[in-house]
Structures are given as structure tokens and as C-alpha cells.
mmCIF file with all atom_site columns, C-alpha atoms in Angstrom:
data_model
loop_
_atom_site.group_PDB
_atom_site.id
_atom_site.type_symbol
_atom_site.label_atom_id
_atom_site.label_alt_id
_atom_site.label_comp_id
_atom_site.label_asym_id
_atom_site.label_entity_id
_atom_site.label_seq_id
_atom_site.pdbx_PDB_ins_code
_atom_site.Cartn_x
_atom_site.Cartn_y
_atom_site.Cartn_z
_atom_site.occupancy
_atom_site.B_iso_or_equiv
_atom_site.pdbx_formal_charge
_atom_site.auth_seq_id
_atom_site.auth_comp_id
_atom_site.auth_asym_id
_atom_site.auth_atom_id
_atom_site.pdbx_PDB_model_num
ATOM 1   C CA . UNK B 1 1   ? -81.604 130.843 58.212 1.00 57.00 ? 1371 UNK B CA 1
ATOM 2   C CA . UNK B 1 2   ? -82.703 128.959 61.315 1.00 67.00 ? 1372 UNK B CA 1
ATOM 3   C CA . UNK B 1 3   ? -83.208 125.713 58.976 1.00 65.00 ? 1373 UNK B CA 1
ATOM 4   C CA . UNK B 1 4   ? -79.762 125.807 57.836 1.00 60.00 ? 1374 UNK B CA 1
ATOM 5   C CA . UNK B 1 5   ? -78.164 126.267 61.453 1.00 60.00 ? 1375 UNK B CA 1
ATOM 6   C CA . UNK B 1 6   ? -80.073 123.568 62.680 1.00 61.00 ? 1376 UNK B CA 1
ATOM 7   C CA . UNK B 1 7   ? -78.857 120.774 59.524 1.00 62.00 ? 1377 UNK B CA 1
ATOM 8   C CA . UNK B 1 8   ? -75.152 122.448 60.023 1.00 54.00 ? 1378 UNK B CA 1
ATOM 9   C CA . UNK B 1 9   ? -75.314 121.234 63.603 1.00 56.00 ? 1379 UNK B CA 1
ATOM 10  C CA . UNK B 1 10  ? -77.347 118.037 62.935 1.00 61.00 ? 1380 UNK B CA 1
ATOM 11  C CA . UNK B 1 11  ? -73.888 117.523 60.431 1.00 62.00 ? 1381 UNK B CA 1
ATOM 12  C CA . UNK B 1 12  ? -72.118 118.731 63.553 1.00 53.00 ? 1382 UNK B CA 1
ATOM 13  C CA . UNK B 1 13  ? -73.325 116.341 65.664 1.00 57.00 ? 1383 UNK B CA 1
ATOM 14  C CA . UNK B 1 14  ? -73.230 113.196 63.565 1.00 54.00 ? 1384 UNK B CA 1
ATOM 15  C CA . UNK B 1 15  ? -69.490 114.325 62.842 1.00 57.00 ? 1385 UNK B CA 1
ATOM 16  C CA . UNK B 1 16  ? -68.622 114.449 66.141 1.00 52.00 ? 1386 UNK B CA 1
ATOM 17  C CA . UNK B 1 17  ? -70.705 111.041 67.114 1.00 46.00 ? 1387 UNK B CA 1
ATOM 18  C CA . UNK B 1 18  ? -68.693 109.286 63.778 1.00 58.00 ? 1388 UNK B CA 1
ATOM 19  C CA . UNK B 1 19  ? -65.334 111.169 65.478 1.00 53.00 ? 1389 UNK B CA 1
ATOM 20  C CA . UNK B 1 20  ? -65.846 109.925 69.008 1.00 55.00 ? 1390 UNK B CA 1
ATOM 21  C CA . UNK B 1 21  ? -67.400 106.484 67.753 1.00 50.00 ? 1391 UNK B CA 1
ATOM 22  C CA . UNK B 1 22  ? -64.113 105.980 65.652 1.00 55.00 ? 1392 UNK B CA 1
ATOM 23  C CA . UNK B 1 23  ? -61.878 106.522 68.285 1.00 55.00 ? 1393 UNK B CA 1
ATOM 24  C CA . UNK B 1 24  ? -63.224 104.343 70.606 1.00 54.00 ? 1394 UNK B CA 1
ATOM 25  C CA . UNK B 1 25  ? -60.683 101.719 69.696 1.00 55.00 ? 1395 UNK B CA 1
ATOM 26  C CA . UNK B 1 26  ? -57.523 103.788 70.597 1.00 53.00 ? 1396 UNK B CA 1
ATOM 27  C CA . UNK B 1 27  ? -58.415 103.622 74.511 1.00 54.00 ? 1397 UNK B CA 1
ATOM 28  C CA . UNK B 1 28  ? -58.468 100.000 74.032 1.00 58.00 ? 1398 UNK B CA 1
ATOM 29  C CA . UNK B 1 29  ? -56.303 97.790  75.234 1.00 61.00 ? 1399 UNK B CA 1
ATOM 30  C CA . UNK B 1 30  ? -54.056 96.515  73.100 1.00 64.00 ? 1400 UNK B CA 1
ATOM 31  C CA . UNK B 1 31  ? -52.351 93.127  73.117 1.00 69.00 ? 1401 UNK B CA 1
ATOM 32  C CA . UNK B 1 32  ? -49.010 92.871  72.558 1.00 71.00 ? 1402 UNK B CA 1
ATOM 33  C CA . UNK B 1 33  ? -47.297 89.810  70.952 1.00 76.00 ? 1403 UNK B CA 1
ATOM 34  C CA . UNK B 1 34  ? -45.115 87.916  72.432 1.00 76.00 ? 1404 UNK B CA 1
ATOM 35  C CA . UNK B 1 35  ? -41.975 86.322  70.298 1.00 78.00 ? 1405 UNK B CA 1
ATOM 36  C CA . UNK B 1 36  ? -42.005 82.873  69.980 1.00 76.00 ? 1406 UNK B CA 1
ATOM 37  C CA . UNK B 1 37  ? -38.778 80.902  70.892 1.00 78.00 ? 1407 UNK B CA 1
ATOM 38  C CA . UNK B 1 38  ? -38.194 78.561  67.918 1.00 76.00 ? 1408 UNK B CA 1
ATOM 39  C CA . UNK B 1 39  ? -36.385 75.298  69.998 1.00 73.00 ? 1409 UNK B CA 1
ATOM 40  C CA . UNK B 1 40  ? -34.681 73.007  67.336 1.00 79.00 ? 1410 UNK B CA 1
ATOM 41  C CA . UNK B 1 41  ? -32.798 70.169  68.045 1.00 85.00 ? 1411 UNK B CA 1
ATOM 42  C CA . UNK B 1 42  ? -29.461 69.599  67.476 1.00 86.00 ? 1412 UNK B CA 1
ATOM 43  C CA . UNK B 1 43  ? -28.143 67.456  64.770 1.00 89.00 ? 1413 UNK B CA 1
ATOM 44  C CA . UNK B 1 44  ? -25.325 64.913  65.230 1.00 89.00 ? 1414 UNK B CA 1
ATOM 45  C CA . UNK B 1 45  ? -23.193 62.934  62.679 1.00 88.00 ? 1415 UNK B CA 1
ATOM 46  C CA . UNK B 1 46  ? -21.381 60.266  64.324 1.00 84.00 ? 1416 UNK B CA 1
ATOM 47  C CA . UNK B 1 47  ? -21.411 62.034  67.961 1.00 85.00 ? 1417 UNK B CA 1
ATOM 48  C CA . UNK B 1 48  ? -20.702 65.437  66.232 1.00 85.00 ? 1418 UNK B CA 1
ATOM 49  C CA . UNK B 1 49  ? -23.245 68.335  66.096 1.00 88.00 ? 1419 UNK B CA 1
ATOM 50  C CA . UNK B 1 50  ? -23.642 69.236  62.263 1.00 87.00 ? 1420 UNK B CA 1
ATOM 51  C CA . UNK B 1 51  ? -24.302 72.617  62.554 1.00 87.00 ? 1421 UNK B CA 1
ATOM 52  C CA . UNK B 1 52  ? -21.094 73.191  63.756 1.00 85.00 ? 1422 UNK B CA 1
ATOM 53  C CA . UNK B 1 53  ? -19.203 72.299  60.459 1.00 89.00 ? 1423 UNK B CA 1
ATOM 54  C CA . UNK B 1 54  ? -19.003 72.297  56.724 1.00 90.00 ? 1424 UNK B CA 1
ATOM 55  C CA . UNK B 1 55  ? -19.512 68.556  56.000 1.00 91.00 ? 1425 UNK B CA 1
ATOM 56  C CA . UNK B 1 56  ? -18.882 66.460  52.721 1.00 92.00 ? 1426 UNK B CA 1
ATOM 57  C CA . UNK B 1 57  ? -20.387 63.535  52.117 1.00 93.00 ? 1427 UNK B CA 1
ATOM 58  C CA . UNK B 1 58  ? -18.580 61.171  49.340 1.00 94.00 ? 1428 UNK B CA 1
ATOM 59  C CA . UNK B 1 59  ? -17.659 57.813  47.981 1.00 95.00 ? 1429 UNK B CA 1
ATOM 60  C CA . UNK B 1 60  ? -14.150 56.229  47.868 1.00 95.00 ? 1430 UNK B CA 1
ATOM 61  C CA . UNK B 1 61  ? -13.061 56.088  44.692 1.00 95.00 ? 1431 UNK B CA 1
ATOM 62  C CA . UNK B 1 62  ? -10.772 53.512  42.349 1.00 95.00 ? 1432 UNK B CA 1
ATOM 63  C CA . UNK B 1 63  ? -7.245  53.424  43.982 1.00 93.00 ? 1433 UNK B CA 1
ATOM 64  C CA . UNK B 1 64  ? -8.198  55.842  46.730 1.00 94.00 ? 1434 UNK B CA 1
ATOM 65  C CA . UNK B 1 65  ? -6.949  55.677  49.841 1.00 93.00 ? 1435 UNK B CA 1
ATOM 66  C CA . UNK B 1 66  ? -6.960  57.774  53.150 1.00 93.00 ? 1436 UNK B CA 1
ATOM 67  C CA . UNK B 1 67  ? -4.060  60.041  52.223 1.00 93.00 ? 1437 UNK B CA 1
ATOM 68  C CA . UNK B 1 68  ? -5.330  60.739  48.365 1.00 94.00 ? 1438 UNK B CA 1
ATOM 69  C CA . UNK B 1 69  ? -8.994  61.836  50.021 1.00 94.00 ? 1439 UNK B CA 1
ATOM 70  C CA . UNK B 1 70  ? -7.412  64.184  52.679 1.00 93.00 ? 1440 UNK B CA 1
ATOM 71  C CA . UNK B 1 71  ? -4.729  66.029  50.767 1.00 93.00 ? 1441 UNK B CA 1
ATOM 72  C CA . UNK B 1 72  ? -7.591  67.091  48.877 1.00 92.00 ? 1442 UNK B CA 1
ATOM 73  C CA . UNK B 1 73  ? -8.376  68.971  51.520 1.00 90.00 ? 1443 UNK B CA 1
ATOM 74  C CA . UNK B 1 74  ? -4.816  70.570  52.668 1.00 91.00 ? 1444 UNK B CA 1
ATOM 75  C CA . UNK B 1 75  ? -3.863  67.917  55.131 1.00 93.00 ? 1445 UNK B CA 1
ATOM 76  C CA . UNK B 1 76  ? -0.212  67.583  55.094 1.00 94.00 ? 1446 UNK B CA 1
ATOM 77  C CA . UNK B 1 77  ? 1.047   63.688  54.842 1.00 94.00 ? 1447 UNK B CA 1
ATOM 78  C CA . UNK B 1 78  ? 2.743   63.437  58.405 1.00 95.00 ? 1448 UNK B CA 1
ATOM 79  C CA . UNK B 1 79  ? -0.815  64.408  60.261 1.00 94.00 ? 1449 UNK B CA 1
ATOM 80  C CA . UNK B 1 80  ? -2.484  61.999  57.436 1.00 93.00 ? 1450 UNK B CA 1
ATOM 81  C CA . UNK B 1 81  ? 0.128   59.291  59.528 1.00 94.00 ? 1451 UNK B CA 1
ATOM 82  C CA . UNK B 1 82  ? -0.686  60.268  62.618 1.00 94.00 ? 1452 UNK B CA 1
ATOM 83  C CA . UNK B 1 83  ? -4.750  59.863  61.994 1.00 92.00 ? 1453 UNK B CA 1
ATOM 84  C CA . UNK B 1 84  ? -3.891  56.531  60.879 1.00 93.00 ? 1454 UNK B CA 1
ATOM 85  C CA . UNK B 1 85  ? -2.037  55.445  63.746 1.00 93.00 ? 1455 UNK B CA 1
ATOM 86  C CA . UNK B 1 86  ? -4.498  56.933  65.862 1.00 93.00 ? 1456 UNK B CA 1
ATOM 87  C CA . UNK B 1 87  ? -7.083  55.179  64.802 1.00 91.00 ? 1457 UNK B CA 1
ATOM 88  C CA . UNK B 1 88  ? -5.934  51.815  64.323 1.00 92.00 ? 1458 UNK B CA 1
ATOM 89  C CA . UNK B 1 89  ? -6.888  50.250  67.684 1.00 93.00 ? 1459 UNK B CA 1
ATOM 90  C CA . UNK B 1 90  ? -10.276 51.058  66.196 1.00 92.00 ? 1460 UNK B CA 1
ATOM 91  C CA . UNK B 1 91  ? -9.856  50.899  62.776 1.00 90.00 ? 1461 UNK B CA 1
ATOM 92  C CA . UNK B 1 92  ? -7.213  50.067  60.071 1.00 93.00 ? 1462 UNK B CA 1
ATOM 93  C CA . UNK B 1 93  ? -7.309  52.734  57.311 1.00 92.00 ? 1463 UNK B CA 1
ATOM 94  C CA . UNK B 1 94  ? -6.004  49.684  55.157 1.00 92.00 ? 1464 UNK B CA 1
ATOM 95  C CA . UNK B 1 95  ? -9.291  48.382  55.041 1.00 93.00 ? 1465 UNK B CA 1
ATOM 96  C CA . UNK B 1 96  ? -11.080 51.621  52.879 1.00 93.00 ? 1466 UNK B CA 1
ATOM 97  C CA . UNK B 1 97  ? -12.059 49.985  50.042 1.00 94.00 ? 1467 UNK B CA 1
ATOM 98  C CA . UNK B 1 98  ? -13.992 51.602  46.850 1.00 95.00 ? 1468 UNK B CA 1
ATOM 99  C CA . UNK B 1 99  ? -17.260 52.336  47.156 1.00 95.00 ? 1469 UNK B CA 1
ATOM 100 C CA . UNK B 1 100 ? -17.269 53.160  50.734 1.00 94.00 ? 1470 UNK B CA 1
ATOM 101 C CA . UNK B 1 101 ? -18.954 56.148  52.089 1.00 94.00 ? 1471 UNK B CA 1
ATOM 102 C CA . UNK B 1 102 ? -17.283 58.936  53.869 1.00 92.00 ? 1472 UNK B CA 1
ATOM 103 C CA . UNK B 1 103 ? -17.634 62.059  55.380 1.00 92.00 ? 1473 UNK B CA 1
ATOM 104 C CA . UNK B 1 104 ? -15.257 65.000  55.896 1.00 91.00 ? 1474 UNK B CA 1
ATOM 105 C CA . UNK B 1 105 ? -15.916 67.436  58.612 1.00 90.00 ? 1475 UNK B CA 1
ATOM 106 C CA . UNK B 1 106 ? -14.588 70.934  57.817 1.00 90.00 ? 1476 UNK B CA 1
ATOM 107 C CA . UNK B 1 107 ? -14.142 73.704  60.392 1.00 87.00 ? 1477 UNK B CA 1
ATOM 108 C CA . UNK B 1 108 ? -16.464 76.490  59.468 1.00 83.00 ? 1478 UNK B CA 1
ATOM 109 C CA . UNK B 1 109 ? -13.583 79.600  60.828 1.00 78.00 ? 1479 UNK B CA 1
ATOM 110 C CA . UNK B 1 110 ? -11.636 80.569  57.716 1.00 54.00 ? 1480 UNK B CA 1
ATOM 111 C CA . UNK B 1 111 ? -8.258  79.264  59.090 1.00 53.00 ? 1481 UNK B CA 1
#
């Protein structure tokens, strides 16, 4: 009997060594991760940040002309005048021609 107390507390005591060995790690310190701040930088489309709009890039078509490309997009004719006036100083919507490039800059709100 004495030979099997003595392997049931060899057992006992490699057990124990594997159970203290094992947790060894959990009084380590652990490091914690720190989140990374992703910086991007902002995007701009003729002095206007992109990521604040829905934009549409296109080309003028045959017979188009600055009211025909914005009605297409709900604006009513007397604001279509007013842009035009507007911008006349700098430049005269008369002068869209096809095959000129354009870009519409929607709101991204639903209204």
C-alpha cells in the first residue's frame, strides 16, 4: 500500500507543479491595446470637401444646356436664372458647350 500512496502523491505533486506552472501567466501583466486614431485627410472638389455630398460627375450632352442638366435634378427654372446671373461676372453659362465635364454636388440630408 505504501508504494501506491507514494506514486498517488508523486501524481499529486506533478499536478499541482503543472497547476501552479500554468497559472503563472494570469499574475502577469497584461498589456492593454491602445486604439489607433485613423487621421485621413479631407477631400476637396473645387474648394468643397467631398465627403460632405453626393457628387455626379458627367458630360454635357448634344443641345444641353444649364437649365436641361439641373431640372434633372428638381431645380425649379427661376433659381436655374438666378445661378446664371450669379455667376456671370465669372462665367457665362452661354459658353457650356458639348462635351464639357461637370459636376453636380447633391446635399446628402433627404430634403
Amino acid at each position: 500500500m505504501t508504494i501506491l500512496i507514494q506514486i498517488a502523491l508523486k501524481i499529486l505533486s506533478l499536478t499541482g507543479l503543472i497547476l501552479i506552472l500554468g497559472s503563472c501567466h494570469l499574475f502577469q501583466k497584461k498589456e492593454v491595446e491602445k486604439p489607433v486614431e485613423v487621421l485621413t485627410e479631407q477631400v476637396y472638389k473645387y474648394e468643397l470637401p467631398v465627403d460632405s455630398f453626393y457628387l455626379e460627375e458627367s458630360v454635357v450632352g448634344a443641345g444641353q444646356h444649364l437649365s436641361s442638366i439641373l431640372s434633372r435634378y428638381g431645380v425649379n427654372l427661376g433659381t436655374i436664372d438666378t445661378i446664371a446671373k450669379k455667376a456671370k461676372p465669372v462665367f457665362d453659362v452661354r459658353k457650356i458647350r458639348q462635351g464639357n465635364y461637370y459636376t453636380v454636388f447633391q446635399s446628402r440630408d433627404s430634403t
